[in-house]
Short mmCIF file of C-alpha atoms in Angstrom, two decimals:
data_model
loop_
_atom_site.label_atom_id
_atom_site.label_comp_id
_atom_site.label_asym_id
_atom_site.label_seq_id
_atom_site.Cartn_x
_atom_site.Cartn_y
_atom_site.Cartn_z
CA MET I 111 14.16 -28.29 -4.30
CA ILE I 112 12.38 -26.43 -1.47
CA LEU I 113 9.88 -23.90 -2.75
CA PRO I 114 9.38 -20.58 -0.98
CA GLY I 115 6.14 -20.29 0.96
CA LYS I 116 2.78 -19.05 -0.26
CA GLU I 117 3.05 -15.66 1.46
CA THR I 118 5.81 -14.50 -0.88
CA GLN I 119 4.22 -16.07 -3.96
CA GLU I 120 3.04 -13.34 -6.28
CA LYS I 121 -0.74 -13.32 -6.68
CA ARG I 122 -0.72 -11.83 -10.20
CA GLN I 123 -1.40 -14.35 -12.98
CA HIS I 124 1.34 -13.97 -15.58
CA SER I 125 0.48 -16.76 -18.00
CA THR I 126 -2.34 -18.91 -19.31
CA VAL I 127 -2.42 -22.01 -21.47
CA TYR I 128 -3.35 -19.91 -24.50
CA ILE I 129 -1.04 -16.94 -23.82
CA PRO I 130 1.88 -18.26 -21.74
CA TYR I 131 3.60 -14.94 -21.03
CA SER I 132 3.14 -11.35 -19.83
CA PHE I 133 5.15 -8.23 -20.62
CA TYR I 134 5.71 -5.31 -18.22
CA GLU I 135 7.40 -1.94 -18.45
CA CYS I 136 8.80 -1.24 -14.97
CA SER I 137 9.75 2.28 -13.94
CA LEU I 138 11.12 2.71 -10.42
CA PRO I 139 10.33 4.84 -8.48
CA HIS I 140 8.08 6.66 -10.97
CA SER I 141 5.37 4.01 -11.43
CA PHE I 142 5.98 2.22 -8.11
CA MET I 143 8.61 2.46 -5.39
CA ASN I 144 10.17 -0.99 -5.77
CA VAL I 145 9.36 -4.62 -6.46
CA PRO I 146 9.39 -6.38 -3.05
CA MET I 147 10.66 -9.91 -2.54
CA HIS I 148 8.40 -12.44 -4.26
CA TRP I 149 8.41 -15.55 -6.44
CA HIS I 150 6.30 -17.11 -9.19
CA SER I 151 6.22 -20.37 -11.10
CA GLU I 152 7.35 -18.81 -14.40
CA PHE I 153 10.72 -17.78 -15.81
CA GLU I 154 11.44 -14.05 -15.90
CA LEU I 155 13.69 -12.09 -18.25
CA ASN I 156 14.61 -8.50 -17.36
CA TYR I 157 16.38 -6.01 -19.63
CA VAL I 158 17.57 -2.72 -18.15
CA VAL I 159 16.75 0.06 -20.63
CA GLU I 160 17.81 3.07 -18.53
CA GLY I 161 19.18 3.82 -15.08
CA THR I 162 20.67 1.65 -12.36
CA GLY I 163 19.08 -0.58 -9.76
CA GLU I 164 19.71 -3.27 -7.19
CA PHE I 165 18.30 -6.74 -7.87
CA THR I 166 18.23 -9.53 -5.31
CA CYS I 167 17.90 -12.94 -6.92
CA GLY I 168 18.23 -16.28 -5.20
CA GLY I 169 20.22 -14.89 -2.30
CA GLY I 170 22.57 -12.79 -4.47
CA LEU I 171 22.62 -9.00 -4.71
CA PHE I 172 23.42 -7.45 -8.10
CA THR I 173 23.77 -3.90 -9.36
CA ALA I 174 22.39 -3.76 -12.89
CA SER I 175 22.71 -0.88 -15.35
CA ARG I 176 21.71 -0.06 -18.90
CA GLY I 177 22.07 -3.06 -21.19
CA ASP I 178 22.27 -5.65 -18.40
CA LEU I 179 20.05 -8.73 -18.41
CA LEU I 180 18.63 -10.81 -15.59
CA ILE I 181 17.25 -14.29 -16.16
CA LEU I 182 15.37 -15.85 -13.25
CA PRO I 183 14.23 -19.48 -13.14
CA PRO I 184 10.84 -20.48 -11.72
CA ASN I 185 10.33 -20.26 -7.94
CA MET I 186 13.35 -18.03 -7.28
CA LEU I 187 12.88 -15.30 -4.67
CA HIS I 188 13.70 -11.94 -6.22
CA ALA I 189 13.20 -8.21 -5.75
CA ALA I 190 14.19 -4.93 -7.43
CA TYR I 191 15.01 -1.49 -6.03
CA PRO I 192 16.13 1.72 -7.72
CA ARG I 193 19.55 2.93 -6.65
CA GLN I 194 19.51 5.99 -4.39
CA GLY I 195 19.32 9.11 -6.56
CA SER I 196 18.80 7.12 -9.77
CA GLY I 197 15.71 5.90 -11.56
CA LEU I 198 15.41 2.40 -13.00
CA TYR I 199 13.50 1.57 -16.18
CA TYR I 200 13.46 -2.01 -17.41
CA TYR I 201 11.44 -4.46 -19.47
CA ALA I 202 10.23 -7.67 -17.87
CA LEU I 203 8.93 -10.74 -19.65
CA VAL I 204 7.41 -13.37 -17.36
CA PHE I 205 6.84 -16.60 -19.27
CA SER I 206 5.67 -20.11 -18.52
CA PRO I 207 8.05 -23.04 -19.10
CA ALA I 208 5.27 -24.34 -21.35
CA ILE I 209 6.33 -21.91 -24.09
CA LEU I 210 9.68 -23.73 -24.19
CA GLY I 211 7.90 -27.06 -24.71
CA MET I 212 8.37 -28.50 -21.23
CA ASN I 213 5.38 -30.82 -21.73
CA VAL I 214 7.14 -32.51 -24.64
CA HIS I 215 9.50 -35.17 -23.34
CA ASP I 216 12.20 -34.88 -25.96
CA ARG I 217 15.96 -34.61 -25.41
CA CYS I 218 15.91 -30.81 -25.55
CA THR I 219 13.41 -30.56 -22.71
CA MET I 220 14.80 -33.38 -20.56
CA GLU I 221 18.47 -32.34 -20.75
CA TYR I 222 18.34 -28.55 -21.00
CA ILE I 223 15.01 -27.08 -19.79
CA LEU I 224 13.80 -29.29 -16.93
CA PRO I 225 17.14 -29.15 -15.04
CA LEU I 226 16.85 -25.36 -14.95
CA ILE I 227 13.32 -25.61 -13.56
CA SER I 228 14.24 -28.18 -10.92
CA GLY I 229 17.38 -26.28 -9.88
CA THR I 230 19.81 -29.12 -10.65
CA ARG I 231 21.46 -26.74 -13.13
CA ARG I 232 21.71 -23.02 -12.61
CA ILE I 233 22.03 -19.86 -14.64
CA THR I 234 23.92 -16.89 -13.30
CA PRO I 235 20.99 -14.47 -12.78
CA HIS I 236 22.90 -11.30 -13.67
CA LEU I 237 24.19 -11.20 -17.25
CA SER I 238 26.25 -8.02 -17.32
CA ALA I 239 28.17 -6.29 -20.09
CA ARG I 240 31.35 -7.87 -18.72
CA LEU I 241 30.38 -11.26 -20.16
CA LYS I 242 32.23 -12.11 -23.37
CA ASN I 243 28.97 -13.25 -24.94
CA HIS I 244 26.97 -10.24 -23.76
CA ALA I 245 26.52 -8.63 -27.18
CA ARG I 246 24.82 -11.76 -28.56
CA LEU I 247 22.70 -12.18 -25.44
CA GLU I 248 21.59 -8.54 -25.55
CA ALA I 249 20.75 -8.73 -29.25
CA CYS I 250 18.63 -11.82 -28.59
CA ALA I 251 16.88 -10.12 -25.65
CA LYS I 252 16.08 -7.08 -27.80
CA GLN I 253 14.56 -9.36 -30.41
CA ILE I 254 12.52 -11.11 -27.70
CA PHE I 255 11.10 -7.84 -26.41
CA SER I 256 10.45 -6.57 -29.94
CA CYS I 257 7.96 -9.44 -30.25
CA VAL I 258 5.77 -7.79 -27.61
CA THR I 259 6.56 -4.10 -28.16
CA ASP I 260 6.60 -3.89 -31.98
CA HIS I 261 4.06 -4.93 -34.57
CA VAL I 262 5.95 -7.92 -35.91
CA PRO I 263 4.08 -10.59 -37.90
CA PHE I 264 3.31 -13.83 -36.06
CA PRO I 265 4.83 -12.52 -32.79
CA GLU I 266 4.20 -15.64 -30.68
CA LEU I 267 6.02 -17.83 -33.18
CA LEU I 268 9.02 -15.53 -33.24
CA LEU I 269 8.95 -15.14 -29.45
CA LYS I 270 9.08 -18.89 -28.89
CA SER I 271 11.99 -19.30 -31.30
CA GLU I 272 13.95 -16.41 -29.77
CA LEU I 273 13.44 -17.68 -26.22
CA LEU I 274 14.82 -21.04 -27.27
CA ARG I 275 17.72 -19.24 -28.93
CA LEU I 276 18.37 -17.37 -25.66
CA PHE I 277 18.60 -20.63 -23.76
CA TRP I 278 20.90 -22.02 -26.43
CA LEU I 279 23.18 -19.01 -25.97
CA LEU I 280 23.15 -19.55 -22.22
CA GLU I 281 23.81 -23.28 -22.62
CA THR I 282 26.91 -22.58 -24.72
CA ASP I 283 28.29 -19.92 -22.37
CA GLU I 284 30.20 -21.36 -19.41
CA GLU I 285 30.24 -17.97 -17.66
CA ALA I 286 26.46 -17.78 -17.73
CA LEU I 287 25.44 -21.37 -17.07
CA CYS I 288 27.87 -23.00 -14.69
CA GLN I 289 27.12 -21.08 -11.53
CA LYS I 290 29.03 -22.44 -8.54
CA GLU I 291 27.00 -23.41 -5.50
CA THR I 292 27.50 -21.14 -2.51
CA ASP I 293 28.24 -22.46 0.95
CA ALA I 294 24.99 -21.06 2.32
CA ASP I 295 21.65 -20.25 0.75
CA TYR I 296 20.87 -17.09 2.67
CA GLY I 297 17.44 -16.79 1.08
CA GLU I 298 16.48 -20.21 2.35
CA CYS I 299 17.89 -19.41 5.83
CA ILE I 300 15.64 -16.38 6.27
CA ARG I 301 12.61 -17.71 4.39
CA PRO I 302 10.45 -18.20 7.54
CA ALA I 303 11.06 -14.57 8.50
CA LEU I 304 10.19 -13.32 5.01
CA GLU I 305 6.98 -15.33 5.03
CA TYR I 306 6.01 -13.96 8.42
CA MET I 307 6.77 -10.35 7.42
CA MET I 308 4.71 -10.57 4.25
CA LYS I 309 1.70 -11.85 6.19
CA ASN I 310 2.06 -9.72 9.34
CA PHE I 311 3.73 -6.46 8.29
CA HIS I 312 0.89 -4.53 9.91
CA LYS I 313 1.89 -5.89 13.34
CA ASN I 314 4.67 -4.81 15.67
CA ILE I 315 7.66 -6.95 14.58
CA THR I 316 11.12 -7.01 16.17
CA VAL I 317 14.46 -8.35 14.92
CA SER I 318 14.70 -10.76 17.83
CA GLN I 319 11.26 -12.14 16.94
CA LEU I 320 12.31 -12.69 13.31
CA ALA I 321 15.60 -14.29 14.33
CA ALA I 322 13.72 -16.73 16.57
CA LEU I 323 11.56 -17.80 13.62
CA THR I 324 14.70 -18.77 11.68
CA HIS I 325 16.43 -20.42 14.67
CA LEU I 326 19.44 -18.17 14.10
CA SER I 327 21.22 -15.83 16.49
CA GLN I 328 20.11 -12.23 16.11
CA SER I 329 23.46 -11.08 14.71
CA TYR I 330 23.70 -13.94 12.21
CA PHE I 331 20.08 -13.44 11.17
CA MET I 332 20.74 -9.77 10.45
CA SER I 333 23.80 -10.70 8.39
CA CYS I 334 21.92 -13.37 6.41
CA PHE I 335 18.96 -11.06 5.81
CA LYS I 336 21.17 -8.28 4.47
CA LYS I 337 22.98 -10.68 2.13
CA ALA I 338 19.77 -12.27 0.84
CA VAL I 339 17.57 -9.19 0.47
CA GLY I 340 20.04 -6.33 0.15
CA LEU I 341 18.31 -4.41 2.96
CA GLY I 342 18.16 -4.69 6.73
CA SER I 343 15.07 -6.44 8.08
CA ILE I 344 13.56 -3.27 9.61
CA GLU I 345 14.19 -1.28 6.43
CA TYR I 346 12.57 -4.06 4.41
CA LEU I 347 9.59 -4.13 6.79
CA SER I 348 9.18 -0.39 6.30
CA GLN I 349 9.17 -0.86 2.52
CA LEU I 350 6.51 -3.55 2.77
CA ARG I 351 4.33 -1.15 4.74
CA ILE I 352 4.89 1.77 2.38
CA ASN I 353 4.17 -0.41 -0.67
CA ALA I 354 0.92 -1.57 0.91
CA ALA I 355 0.02 2.05 1.67
CA CYS I 356 0.79 3.09 -1.92
CA GLU I 357 -1.47 0.38 -3.27
CA ALA I 358 -4.28 1.34 -0.87
CA LEU I 359 -3.96 5.03 -1.73
CA SER I 360 -4.10 4.24 -5.44
CA SER I 361 -6.92 1.69 -5.40
CA THR I 362 -9.24 2.64 -2.51
CA GLU I 363 -10.99 5.66 -1.07
CA LYS I 364 -10.08 4.80 2.52
CA LYS I 365 -9.02 7.64 4.81
CA ILE I 366 -5.27 8.18 5.07
CA SER I 367 -5.38 7.60 8.82
CA GLU I 368 -7.18 4.30 8.29
CA ILE I 369 -4.56 3.20 5.77
CA ALA I 370 -1.74 4.22 8.12
CA PHE I 371 -3.07 2.12 10.99
CA ALA I 372 -3.83 -0.84 8.69
CA CYS I 373 -0.23 -0.80 7.47
CA GLY I 374 1.29 -0.97 10.93
CA TYR I 375 1.84 2.67 11.89
CA GLY I 376 0.77 3.62 15.40
CA ASN I 377 0.21 7.31 14.63
CA LEU I 378 -0.48 9.41 11.58
CA SER I 379 2.48 11.80 11.90
CA ASN I 380 4.94 8.90 11.96
CA PHE I 381 3.30 7.42 8.86
CA ASN I 382 3.37 10.77 7.03
CA ARG I 383 7.07 11.21 7.83
CA HIS I 384 8.07 7.73 6.66
CA PHE I 385 5.87 7.92 3.57
CA LYS I 386 7.31 11.22 2.37
CA LYS I 387 10.86 10.03 3.05
CA SER I 388 10.26 6.94 0.90
CA THR I 389 8.20 8.42 -1.94
CA GLY I 390 9.10 12.10 -1.97
CA ARG I 391 5.41 13.01 -1.60
CA SER I 392 2.89 13.21 1.18
CA PRO I 393 0.15 10.54 1.15
CA SER I 394 -2.42 13.04 -0.11
CA GLU I 395 -0.08 14.20 -2.90
CA TYR I 396 0.58 10.60 -3.85
CA ARG I 397 -3.15 9.84 -4.02
CA SER I 398 -3.90 12.90 -6.15
CA HIS I 399 -1.02 12.02 -8.48
CA GLY I 400 -2.68 8.66 -9.12
CA ARG I 401 0.40 6.47 -9.43
CA ALA I 402 0.12 3.09 -11.13
CA PRO I 403 -0.07 -0.11 -9.08
CA LEU I 404 2.91 -2.42 -8.75
CA LYS I 405 3.68 -4.73 -11.67
CA GLY I 406 6.13 -7.48 -12.43
#
C-alpha cells in the first residue's frame, strides 16, 4: 500500500493513547468553506445531519445527503465540499484503529480489522440510503455519535462496543464491504501534483507544470484530477489559497494585502474578487465575523 505524501497529511492530532478519538461538528460553508484534500492515520466516520455535499474519497466522488454515512479507512485521501446553493452539516468521528483492538493479535483483529487498514479489503466509502442495510447502519452510527454528544454513562465503553458493531454490520453486508477494484487509481495518479500544490499554492502554478509532475499528458492529467478530486486543478488551487487566507484572517492580525500576496495573489483587487466569490464576504467582513478555523 502506497501512502500519500506528508504534504497532504493533516497536521491536527485526532487521537492519543488515552483518548483514541476526536469528534467534530462540521458546518460548510458556515464554519469553514470546505475540507480540502487530506489524509490521516485514523479511521473516520461521517454522518450527514442536514444538507447535501460532495465528498471525494479514495478517488471516488460521492454526493451525500441527510442520513448518509461515509466510512474512511486510514491513509485515504478525502475532501468535502458543500453543494452549490446548499449548506452541509455533518458529524465526524476520527478514531484510531487502537480503539478496535488492533494491538491484540486475535482472530477478530487479524481477519477483519487489519485487512481494512492495509487496504487488502475495502469498504465502500459512501453508505447511502439505497443500501438494504442502511437503517441498521444509520441506527448504529447514531448510537456511536450519542456517545460523544449525549451524557451517557461510561461513554468510551459504549463507543468501543458500537464501533465494533458497526464493523460487524459492514462485514455482513456484501454491498458495503466487497468494493470492486477500479482499473485506475486516479488519486494515486495525481498524488505528486496534489503534494506540490499543498506545499506551493502561493506560487504561480500551471496545468502543464502539474501534468509534468505526474508524467501524464495535460489532457489526461486534467481528466484524472477531476475524477479524483471532483474539481479542476485550477479551481482546487484557488480553494487552497482561499482556505489559507481564511485561516490567516481568523488567526492573525496580518494586513489583508500581506495575506493576499502570501497566498499567491499578485494584486489585492484580484484577491478581493476571488475571496468574495468563494465566501460571499469581503476579507474585512470575514475577519470581523470571526469564523471558526477548519476542523475535521
